[in-house]
Short mmCIF file of C-alpha atoms in Angstrom, two decimals:
data_model
loop_
_atom_site.label_atom_id
_atom_site.label_comp_id
_atom_site.label_asym_id
_atom_site.label_seq_id
_atom_site.Cartn_x
_atom_site.Cartn_y
_atom_site.Cartn_z
CA MET A 1 0.00 0.00 0.00
CA PHE A 2 1.15 3.50 -0.77
CA ALA A 3 -0.07 6.58 0.98
CA SER A 4 1.47 9.92 1.80
CA CYS A 5 0.16 12.56 4.11
CA HIS A 6 1.09 16.09 4.98
CA CYS A 7 -0.50 18.82 7.03
CA VAL A 8 -1.18 22.26 5.63
CA PRO A 9 0.75 24.53 8.03
CA ARG A 10 -1.44 26.51 10.40
CA GLY A 11 -0.28 28.42 13.43
CA ARG A 12 2.29 26.58 15.51
CA ARG A 13 1.42 23.11 14.29
CA THR A 14 3.35 21.47 11.53
CA MET A 15 3.64 17.94 10.29
CA LYS A 16 6.22 16.17 8.21
CA MET A 17 5.44 14.28 5.03
CA ILE A 18 4.71 10.62 5.64
CA HIS A 19 5.40 8.05 2.92
CA PHE A 20 4.51 4.40 2.70
CA ARG A 21 6.48 2.80 -0.10
CA SER A 22 4.99 0.53 -2.70
CA SER A 23 6.77 -2.05 -4.80
CA SER A 24 4.83 -0.97 -7.86
CA ILE A 25 5.48 2.29 -9.71
CA LYS A 26 2.02 1.92 -11.23
CA SER A 27 0.51 2.69 -7.84
CA LEU A 28 1.80 6.26 -8.07
CA SER A 29 -0.77 7.01 -10.76
CA GLN A 30 -3.55 5.83 -8.45
CA GLU A 31 -2.92 8.48 -5.81
CA MET A 32 -5.93 10.53 -4.73
CA LYS A 33 -5.79 13.66 -2.62
CA CYS A 34 -7.97 13.99 0.47
CA THR A 35 -8.36 17.21 2.44
CA ILE A 36 -9.78 16.86 5.95
CA ARG A 37 -11.06 19.99 7.66
CA LEU A 38 -10.59 19.89 11.40
CA LEU A 39 -12.78 21.37 14.11
CA ASP A 40 -10.72 24.57 14.23
CA ASP A 41 -10.95 24.91 10.41
CA SER A 42 -7.32 23.99 9.84
CA GLU A 43 -6.71 21.28 7.25
CA ILE A 44 -4.76 18.08 6.74
CA SER A 45 -4.05 16.89 3.20
CA CYS A 46 -3.52 13.20 2.50
CA HIS A 47 -2.68 11.21 -0.60
CA ILE A 48 -4.23 7.76 -0.60
CA GLN A 49 -4.62 4.83 -2.94
CA ARG A 50 -7.79 3.41 -4.35
CA GLU A 51 -7.88 0.55 -1.82
CA THR A 52 -7.11 2.69 1.26
CA LYS A 53 -9.80 2.22 3.89
CA GLY A 54 -11.49 4.88 5.96
CA GLN A 55 -9.75 3.76 9.14
CA PHE A 56 -6.47 5.08 7.72
CA LEU A 57 -7.75 8.66 7.67
CA ILE A 58 -9.29 8.37 11.12
CA ASP A 59 -6.07 6.97 12.59
CA HIS A 60 -3.99 9.60 10.83
CA ILE A 61 -5.99 12.49 12.31
CA CYS A 62 -5.97 10.93 15.77
CA ASN A 63 -2.20 10.46 15.55
CA TYR A 64 -1.86 14.08 14.46
CA TYR A 65 -3.73 15.22 17.57
CA SER A 66 -2.25 12.46 19.78
CA LEU A 67 -5.88 11.63 20.54
CA LEU A 68 -6.59 8.43 22.48
CA GLU A 69 -10.30 8.90 23.20
CA LYS A 70 -11.02 8.69 19.49
CA ASP A 71 -14.21 6.63 19.45
CA TYR A 72 -16.38 9.72 19.84
CA PHE A 73 -15.18 11.10 16.51
CA GLY A 74 -15.69 10.38 12.83
CA ILE A 75 -15.16 11.78 9.35
CA ARG A 76 -18.06 13.28 7.43
CA TYR A 77 -18.36 14.03 3.73
CA VAL A 78 -21.03 15.32 1.36
CA ASP A 79 -21.70 13.67 -1.99
CA PRO A 80 -22.49 15.53 -5.27
CA GLU A 81 -26.23 15.35 -4.46
CA LYS A 82 -25.45 17.19 -1.20
CA GLN A 83 -26.28 14.11 0.83
CA ARG A 84 -24.11 13.77 3.89
CA HIS A 85 -22.43 10.55 4.98
CA TRP A 86 -20.14 9.24 7.70
CA LEU A 87 -17.01 7.60 6.34
CA GLU A 88 -17.11 3.89 7.13
CA PRO A 89 -13.76 2.76 8.55
CA ASN A 90 -13.85 -0.78 7.16
CA LYS A 91 -14.59 0.15 3.55
CA SER A 92 -12.43 1.57 0.79
CA ILE A 93 -12.58 5.36 0.68
CA SER A 94 -12.78 5.47 -3.11
CA LYS A 95 -15.76 3.10 -3.13
CA GLN A 96 -17.64 5.25 -0.64
CA MET A 97 -17.07 8.55 -2.43
CA LYS A 98 -19.42 9.27 -5.33
CA SER A 99 -17.38 12.20 -6.59
CA HIS A 100 -14.02 12.36 -8.30
CA PRO A 101 -10.87 13.27 -6.36
CA PRO A 102 -9.64 15.45 -4.81
CA TYR A 103 -11.91 14.71 -1.85
CA THR A 104 -12.91 17.10 0.93
CA MET A 105 -14.06 15.75 4.28
CA CYS A 106 -14.60 16.99 7.83
CA PHE A 107 -13.42 15.63 11.18
CA ARG A 108 -16.35 15.94 13.61
CA VAL A 109 -17.83 14.55 16.81
CA LYS A 110 -19.99 11.59 15.84
CA PHE A 111 -21.09 10.30 19.25
CA TYR A 112 -21.49 12.93 21.96
CA PRO A 113 -20.28 11.79 25.40
CA HIS A 114 -23.25 11.30 27.69
CA GLU A 115 -21.27 12.47 30.74
CA PRO A 116 -18.44 14.97 30.12
CA LEU A 117 -17.13 14.20 33.63
CA LYS A 118 -16.02 10.81 32.34
CA ILE A 119 -13.84 12.25 29.58
CA LYS A 120 -10.31 11.62 30.79
CA GLU A 121 -8.15 14.05 28.82
CA GLU A 122 -8.26 17.81 28.33
CA LEU A 123 -7.57 17.38 24.61
CA THR A 124 -10.77 15.38 24.11
CA ARG A 125 -12.77 17.95 26.05
CA TYR A 126 -11.32 20.75 23.93
CA LEU A 127 -12.30 19.03 20.69
CA LEU A 128 -15.81 18.45 22.05
CA TYR A 129 -15.90 22.12 23.05
CA LEU A 130 -15.06 23.13 19.46
CA GLN A 131 -17.88 20.92 18.18
CA ILE A 132 -20.37 22.37 20.65
CA LYS A 133 -19.30 25.87 19.63
CA ARG A 134 -20.08 24.97 16.00
CA ASP A 135 -23.43 23.48 17.03
CA ILE A 136 -24.32 26.72 18.81
CA PHE A 137 -23.36 28.87 15.83
CA HIS A 138 -25.33 26.75 13.36
CA GLY A 139 -28.44 26.65 15.55
CA ARG A 140 -28.27 22.93 16.26
CA LEU A 141 -27.88 23.44 20.01
CA LEU A 142 -31.05 25.38 20.74
CA CYS A 143 -31.85 26.45 24.30
CA SER A 144 -33.48 29.11 26.44
CA PHE A 145 -32.28 32.70 26.56
CA SER A 146 -30.62 32.27 29.95
CA ASP A 147 -28.79 29.10 28.93
CA ALA A 148 -27.69 30.72 25.67
CA ALA A 149 -26.22 33.67 27.58
CA TYR A 150 -24.31 31.36 29.92
CA LEU A 151 -22.92 29.29 27.03
CA GLY A 152 -21.90 32.44 25.19
CA ALA A 153 -20.14 33.79 28.27
CA CYS A 154 -18.23 30.52 28.70
CA ILE A 155 -17.00 30.79 25.12
CA VAL A 156 -15.90 34.39 25.64
CA GLN A 157 -14.14 33.52 28.90
CA ALA A 158 -12.38 30.54 27.30
CA GLU A 159 -11.12 32.53 24.33
CA LEU A 160 -10.64 36.05 25.73
CA GLY A 161 -9.94 35.40 29.38
CA ASP A 162 -11.08 37.72 32.18
CA TYR A 163 -12.96 40.87 31.34
CA ASP A 164 -10.62 43.84 31.10
CA PRO A 165 -12.13 47.30 30.51
CA ASP A 166 -8.88 48.47 28.90
CA GLU A 167 -8.96 45.68 26.31
CA HIS A 168 -12.69 45.10 25.92
CA PRO A 169 -14.65 48.12 24.64
CA GLU A 170 -18.36 48.55 25.23
CA ASN A 171 -19.52 46.45 22.26
CA TYR A 172 -16.77 43.84 22.29
CA ILE A 173 -19.23 40.92 22.22
CA SER A 174 -20.79 42.14 18.95
CA GLU A 175 -17.48 41.42 17.19
CA PHE A 176 -17.53 37.84 18.43
CA GLU A 177 -20.02 35.80 16.38
CA ILE A 178 -21.32 33.07 18.67
CA PHE A 179 -24.93 32.61 17.54
CA PRO A 180 -26.48 32.81 14.06
CA LYS A 181 -28.67 35.61 15.37
CA GLN A 182 -27.59 37.43 18.52
CA SER A 183 -29.55 40.37 19.81
CA GLN A 184 -28.19 43.30 21.77
CA LYS A 185 -30.09 42.03 24.78
CA LEU A 186 -28.32 38.69 24.57
CA GLU A 187 -24.95 40.39 24.15
CA ARG A 188 -25.56 42.52 27.23
CA LYS A 189 -26.38 39.40 29.24
CA ILE A 190 -23.24 37.66 28.01
CA VAL A 191 -21.16 40.67 29.06
CA GLU A 192 -22.79 40.66 32.49
CA ILE A 193 -21.96 37.00 33.09
CA HIS A 194 -18.47 37.36 31.64
CA LYS A 195 -17.73 40.29 33.96
CA ASN A 196 -19.24 39.00 37.17
CA GLU A 197 -19.51 35.21 37.21
CA LEU A 198 -16.62 33.69 35.28
CA ARG A 199 -13.65 35.78 36.38
CA GLY A 200 -10.59 33.68 37.13
CA GLN A 201 -11.61 30.69 35.03
CA THR A 202 -8.84 29.40 32.78
CA PRO A 203 -9.68 28.16 29.26
CA PRO A 204 -9.90 24.48 30.34
CA VAL A 205 -12.26 25.34 33.21
CA ALA A 206 -14.49 27.61 31.09
CA GLU A 207 -14.66 24.97 28.34
CA PHE A 208 -15.50 22.30 30.88
CA ASN A 209 -18.31 24.41 32.37
CA LEU A 210 -19.72 24.89 28.88
CA LEU A 211 -19.77 21.11 28.41
CA LEU A 212 -21.46 20.60 31.77
CA LYS A 213 -24.23 23.00 30.79
CA ALA A 214 -24.54 21.87 27.17
CA HIS A 215 -24.92 18.17 27.96
CA THR A 216 -28.04 18.90 30.04
CA LEU A 217 -29.86 20.52 27.09
CA GLU A 218 -32.45 18.66 25.04
CA THR A 219 -30.68 19.40 21.74
CA TYR A 220 -27.22 18.33 22.93
CA GLY A 221 -25.74 15.90 20.43
CA VAL A 222 -28.61 16.26 17.95
CA ASP A 223 -27.61 15.97 14.30
CA PRO A 224 -30.90 17.21 12.80
CA HIS A 225 -32.55 15.31 9.95
CA PRO A 226 -35.38 17.31 8.29
CA CYS A 227 -38.52 15.24 7.67
CA LYS A 228 -42.30 15.47 7.37
CA ASP A 229 -44.64 13.97 9.94
CA SER A 230 -48.11 12.44 9.51
CA THR A 231 -49.69 15.85 8.90
CA GLY A 232 -47.04 17.07 6.48
CA THR A 233 -45.51 19.34 9.12
CA THR A 234 -41.76 19.86 9.12
CA THR A 235 -39.99 18.03 11.93
CA PHE A 236 -36.37 17.40 12.81
CA LEU A 237 -35.33 13.91 13.88
CA GLY A 238 -32.25 13.17 15.93
CA PHE A 239 -30.48 10.54 17.98
CA THR A 240 -28.94 11.26 21.37
CA ALA A 241 -27.53 9.30 24.28
CA ALA A 242 -31.06 9.20 25.71
CA GLY A 243 -32.78 7.87 22.60
CA PHE A 244 -34.69 8.86 19.47
CA VAL A 245 -36.00 12.45 19.55
CA VAL A 246 -38.35 14.50 17.38
CA PHE A 247 -38.47 18.31 17.40
CA GLN A 248 -41.28 20.40 16.00
CA GLY A 249 -41.45 24.14 16.40
CA ASN A 250 -39.99 24.97 19.79
CA LYS A 251 -40.90 21.62 21.36
CA ARG A 252 -39.51 18.15 21.68
CA ILE A 253 -42.62 16.16 20.80
CA HIS A 254 -41.16 12.65 21.07
CA LEU A 255 -38.48 10.97 23.11
CA ILE A 256 -38.29 7.20 22.83
CA LYS A 257 -35.51 5.88 25.03
CA TRP A 258 -33.20 3.31 23.51
CA PRO A 259 -34.51 0.40 25.62
CA ASP A 260 -37.99 1.21 24.23
CA VAL A 261 -36.89 1.29 20.58
CA CYS A 262 -37.68 -2.13 19.11
CA LYS A 263 -36.67 -1.61 15.49
CA LEU A 264 -35.54 1.02 13.00
CA LYS A 265 -36.26 0.48 9.31
CA PHE A 266 -36.83 2.35 6.07
CA GLU A 267 -38.56 1.77 2.75
CA GLY A 268 -37.85 4.21 -0.05
CA LYS A 269 -38.21 7.68 1.45
CA THR A 270 -40.11 6.61 4.58
CA PHE A 271 -38.35 6.02 7.89
CA TYR A 272 -39.99 3.94 10.62
CA VAL A 273 -39.36 3.83 14.34
CA ILE A 274 -41.08 0.92 16.05
CA GLY A 275 -41.15 1.21 19.80
CA THR A 276 -43.12 1.80 22.98
CA GLN A 277 -44.87 5.05 23.86
CA LYS A 278 -47.12 5.49 26.89
CA GLU A 279 -46.91 1.75 27.52
CA LYS A 280 -48.29 1.02 24.04
CA LYS A 281 -46.41 -0.21 21.02
CA ALA A 282 -46.59 2.11 18.05
CA MET A 283 -44.90 2.77 14.73
CA LEU A 284 -43.83 6.32 13.93
CA ALA A 285 -43.32 7.04 10.23
CA PHE A 286 -41.55 10.06 8.73
CA HIS A 287 -41.01 11.08 5.13
CA THR A 288 -37.57 12.24 3.95
CA SER A 289 -36.68 14.16 0.80
CA THR A 290 -34.81 11.34 -0.97
CA PRO A 291 -34.18 7.60 -0.54
CA ALA A 292 -30.51 8.41 0.09
CA ALA A 293 -31.45 10.76 2.94
CA CYS A 294 -33.69 8.06 4.38
CA LYS A 295 -30.95 5.43 4.27
CA HIS A 296 -28.49 7.82 5.92
CA LEU A 297 -31.04 8.54 8.65
CA TRP A 298 -31.50 4.81 9.23
CA LYS A 299 -27.77 4.12 9.42
CA CYS A 300 -27.29 6.98 11.89
CA GLY A 301 -30.06 5.54 14.03
CA VAL A 302 -28.59 2.03 13.95
CA GLU A 303 -25.14 3.31 14.93
CA ASN A 304 -26.39 5.53 17.74
CA GLN A 305 -28.60 2.80 19.15
CA ALA A 306 -25.68 0.37 19.16
CA PHE A 307 -23.27 2.89 20.70
CA TYR A 308 -25.50 4.05 23.55
CA LYS A 309 -27.71 1.02 24.25
CA TYR A 310 -25.40 -1.94 24.58
CA ALA A 311 -22.92 -2.82 27.30
CA LYS A 312 -20.49 -4.64 25.01
CA SER A 313 -19.76 -4.41 21.29
CA SER A 314 -19.97 -8.21 21.08
CA GLN A 315 -23.73 -7.89 21.66
CA ILE A 316 -24.23 -5.92 18.43
CA LYS A 317 -25.78 -7.81 15.53
CA THR A 318 -26.24 -7.08 11.85
CA VAL A 319 -29.59 -5.41 11.24
CA SER A 320 -31.76 -5.24 8.15
CA SER A 321 -33.71 -2.24 6.93
CA SER A 322 -36.61 -4.48 5.94
CA LYS A 323 -38.76 -7.10 7.63
CA ILE A 324 -37.40 -9.60 5.13
CA PHE A 325 -33.73 -9.90 6.10
CA PHE A 326 -32.29 -10.74 2.66
CA LYS A 327 -34.32 -8.09 0.84
CA GLY A 328 -33.32 -4.75 2.36
CA SER A 329 -30.08 -3.03 3.26
CA ARG A 330 -27.97 -4.68 5.95
CA PHE A 331 -25.65 -2.86 8.28
CA ARG A 332 -23.64 -3.52 11.43
CA TYR A 333 -21.96 -0.97 13.66
CA SER A 334 -18.38 -2.15 14.14
CA GLY A 335 -16.91 0.20 16.75
CA LYS A 336 -16.80 0.30 20.53
CA VAL A 337 -19.89 1.14 22.58
CA ALA A 338 -20.14 4.00 25.07
CA LYS A 339 -19.54 1.82 28.13
CA GLU A 340 -16.36 0.40 26.60
CA VAL A 341 -15.12 3.86 25.63
CA VAL A 342 -15.57 5.16 29.19
CA GLU A 343 -13.79 2.11 30.62
CA ALA A 344 -10.89 2.55 28.19
CA SER A 345 -10.65 6.23 29.12
CA SER A 346 -10.38 5.42 32.81
CA LYS A 347 -7.31 3.28 32.09
CA ILE A 348 -5.34 5.96 30.23
CA GLN A 349 -2.01 6.50 31.99
CA ARG A 350 0.21 9.03 30.20
CA GLU A 351 1.41 12.58 30.34
CA PRO A 352 -1.45 14.60 28.79
CA PRO A 353 -0.61 16.01 25.34
CA GLU A 354 -0.33 19.74 24.83
CA VAL A 355 -3.53 21.42 23.70
CA HIS A 356 -3.13 24.11 21.02
CA ARG A 357 -6.09 26.46 21.25
CA ALA A 358 -7.28 28.79 18.50
CA ASN A 359 -7.22 32.45 19.47
CA MET A 360 -10.06 34.87 18.93
CA THR A 361 -8.75 36.02 15.55
CA GLN A 362 -8.86 32.46 14.25
CA SER A 363 -12.31 31.99 15.75
CA ARG A 364 -13.61 35.09 13.99
CA SER A 365 -12.21 33.90 10.70
CA SER A 366 -13.84 30.48 11.05
CA HIS A 367 -17.18 32.09 11.79
CA SER A 368 -16.78 34.32 8.76
CA LEU A 369 -16.29 31.17 6.70
CA ASN A 370 -19.45 29.69 8.15
CA LYS A 371 -21.31 32.89 7.36
CA GLN A 372 -20.22 32.74 3.74
CA LEU A 373 -21.44 29.16 3.45
CA ILE A 374 -25.00 30.10 4.37
CA ILE A 375 -25.18 33.42 2.52
CA ASN A 376 -27.23 31.99 -0.38
CA MET A 377 -29.53 29.85 1.74
CA GLU A 378 -33.10 30.57 2.77
CA PRO A 379 -33.47 33.21 5.51
CA LEU A 380 -33.21 31.77 8.99
CA GLN A 381 -35.72 32.35 11.73
CA PRO A 382 -34.12 34.07 14.73
CA LEU A 383 -32.97 31.48 17.21
CA LEU A 384 -32.78 34.03 20.00
CA PRO A 385 -35.11 36.87 21.00
CA SER A 386 -34.69 40.38 19.66
CA PRO A 387 -34.35 43.27 22.13
CA SER A 388 -38.09 43.97 21.88
CA GLU A 389 -39.09 40.46 22.81
CA GLN A 390 -39.80 39.66 26.43
CA GLU A 391 -39.00 36.39 28.13
CA GLU A 392 -38.72 35.08 31.61
CA GLU A 393 -35.07 34.95 32.56
CA LEU A 394 -34.03 32.00 34.66
CA PRO A 395 -31.10 31.81 37.09
CA LEU A 396 -27.87 31.09 35.27
CA GLY A 397 -25.48 28.26 35.93
CA GLU A 398 -27.56 26.49 38.54
CA GLY A 399 -26.39 22.97 39.17
CA VAL A 400 -23.13 23.54 37.30
CA PRO A 401 -20.28 23.02 39.75
CA LEU A 402 -17.04 24.84 39.13
CA PRO A 403 -14.35 22.15 39.05
CA LYS A 404 -10.89 22.73 40.34
CA GLU A 405 -8.44 22.81 37.48
CA ASP A 406 -6.43 19.96 39.00
CA ASN A 407 -9.48 17.73 39.11
CA ILE A 408 -10.45 18.07 35.46
CA SER A 409 -7.84 15.60 34.27
CA ALA A 410 -8.32 13.14 37.13
CA PRO A 411 -9.38 9.60 36.21
CA LEU A 412 -13.13 9.17 36.43
CA ILE A 413 -14.48 5.64 36.58
CA SER A 414 -18.08 4.61 36.14
CA SER A 415 -19.68 3.73 39.45
CA SER A 416 -21.81 0.95 37.99
CA PRO A 417 -20.21 -2.26 36.72
CA VAL A 418 -20.78 -3.49 33.19
CA LYS A 419 -23.36 -6.25 33.00
CA GLU A 420 -22.29 -8.55 30.23
CA SER A 421 -25.35 -10.76 30.08
CA ARG A 422 -27.90 -8.14 29.02
CA GLU A 423 -28.29 -4.81 27.29
CA TYR A 424 -27.38 -1.77 29.33
CA GLU A 425 -30.31 0.37 30.45
CA GLU A 426 -30.11 3.65 32.32
CA PRO A 427 -32.48 3.73 35.30
CA SER A 428 -35.44 6.05 34.74
CA SER A 429 -37.55 7.73 37.40
CA GLU A 430 -41.31 8.29 37.25
CA GLU A 431 -40.61 11.97 36.62
CA GLU A 432 -38.40 11.15 33.62
CA ASP A 433 -41.07 8.83 32.21
CA LYS A 434 -43.65 11.58 32.54
CA ILE A 435 -41.42 14.08 30.77
CA LYS A 436 -40.65 11.79 27.87
CA GLU A 437 -44.36 11.24 27.15
CA GLU A 438 -45.30 14.92 26.99
CA PRO A 439 -44.20 17.68 24.59
CA LEU A 440 -41.35 19.61 26.17
CA THR A 441 -40.65 23.27 25.34
CA ILE A 442 -36.93 23.70 24.66
CA SER A 443 -36.75 27.38 23.69
CA GLU A 444 -38.73 30.55 23.17
CA LEU A 445 -38.45 30.15 19.39
CA ALA A 446 -38.61 27.34 16.85
CA TYR A 447 -35.87 24.81 16.27
CA ASN A 448 -34.50 25.77 12.86
CA PRO A 449 -30.86 24.72 12.31
CA SER A 450 -29.03 26.53 9.54
CA ALA A 451 -28.49 25.14 6.06
CA SER A 452 -24.70 25.28 6.12
CA LEU A 453 -22.87 22.91 3.82
CA LEU A 454 -20.29 22.16 6.50
CA PRO A 455 -20.16 20.46 8.85
CA THR A 456 -23.81 19.38 9.02
CA PRO A 457 -25.72 20.18 5.85
CA VAL A 458 -29.45 20.16 5.39
CA ASP A 459 -31.22 20.80 2.13
CA ASP A 460 -30.56 24.13 0.41
CA ASP A 461 -34.09 24.94 -0.72
CA GLU A 462 -37.20 25.30 1.38
CA ILE A 463 -37.96 21.97 3.01
CA ASP A 464 -41.55 22.03 1.72
CA MET A 465 -40.25 21.81 -1.86
CA LEU A 466 -38.42 18.56 -1.15
CA PHE A 467 -41.30 16.36 -0.15
CA ASP A 468 -43.87 14.77 -2.40
CA CYS A 469 -46.21 13.38 0.24
CA PRO A 470 -46.66 13.37 4.01
CA SER A 471 -45.75 10.50 6.25
CA ARG A 472 -48.10 8.83 8.65
CA LEU A 473 -48.40 7.62 12.22
CA GLU A 474 -49.58 4.03 12.47
CA GLN A 475 -50.31 1.78 15.40
CA TYR A 476 -47.78 -0.99 15.71
CA CYS A 477 -49.25 -4.44 15.12
CA GLU A 478 -48.29 -7.23 17.47
CA ARG A 479 -47.32 -9.40 14.50
CA GLU A 480 -44.59 -6.93 13.47
CA GLU A 481 -41.26 -8.15 14.84
#
């Protein structure tokens, strides 16, 4: 095999050319260039061969970062039809790509850690922080006004440090693009928190506090898939550590926990979730814009269910998209599960690698890039209130302990042992069961993630133009297995 990789210089980080020799000169003509955009918008360029598998690129990036907790991450790409995909590690890269080289891909968080406290290394937390910052900017992490202000202040503290009146003029927040739409009222609240509540926090502590707040939000970890429901209304489907979620307007209208999800399948452009709601079995059906979008949605669901639901990867089986096993698509998640990743993290014993953080100038430039990507898209609804809008402001930062800097990198081990004989299920209280069965308001305004091409694209045109017919909600029959 022949492959060569080099990193496009950016800031203080450089990387030497890597060559793997081949005995055949003919292989030189089969080289294909891959460019992988990282979470800080720097790039790594790689030359691969036709038979190079996806795992090579994943390993290369993780080696570049010196990243050990790598199972949370993946590589995403968009095909010529603007359909997004996750690069499969066990398949040839060239066979997965539908376009001609050179290829452009993105390194992103694929599985969001359920408990940031159990992330062992500062480097992993920083990369997750960068992903959350992108999710906030693109409107994927939607929350209340008070939570948004706290998250924004954590970002400012992490990247600017303590408030200094000599360095930070009156409107300094307005130059720092954090949200797709940020009102003056929101900026004033961010300034207030930055001045009075976060002073003294170092970048690692501020980033960690952002993760602690973000992981409690309903839209944390949601990679939104636009669909139509039974009435033809636009909905966004997602998969989180808790289970399968559906957002409509400013509410989470469905949460089916992973132990209650019996089967995921798709036929053409219709995606089905068969599970238990309110102690009754039902089948939820949603209509996607294309068969390719539906298959991608199904694969994402299968992978997330496997990652979060099972106690051991050996429990995972190949699943079929159809009731008839040999007729539909078949797929098997081949990585570690969340429990195994946490256990592996607790065993890491090494000197933590140095973390190279982007400064504010680099952050501004990356946000400018994001802004250019969405300039020709449909207008976005404001994700945060304008100054004229009134809302009830809640106390900020409640329940978010401020960790000591020395404790952030301490080993954290799960308190509950892994049960090998059955699937892992998180205990649920009566209050949690009640919440999951009722629509839950997540924000003052509607959930409407942006249509950016990178890192998480949705369709360019109005969603209504993409769908030919509505989906339906059907009662699940006992004979369906």
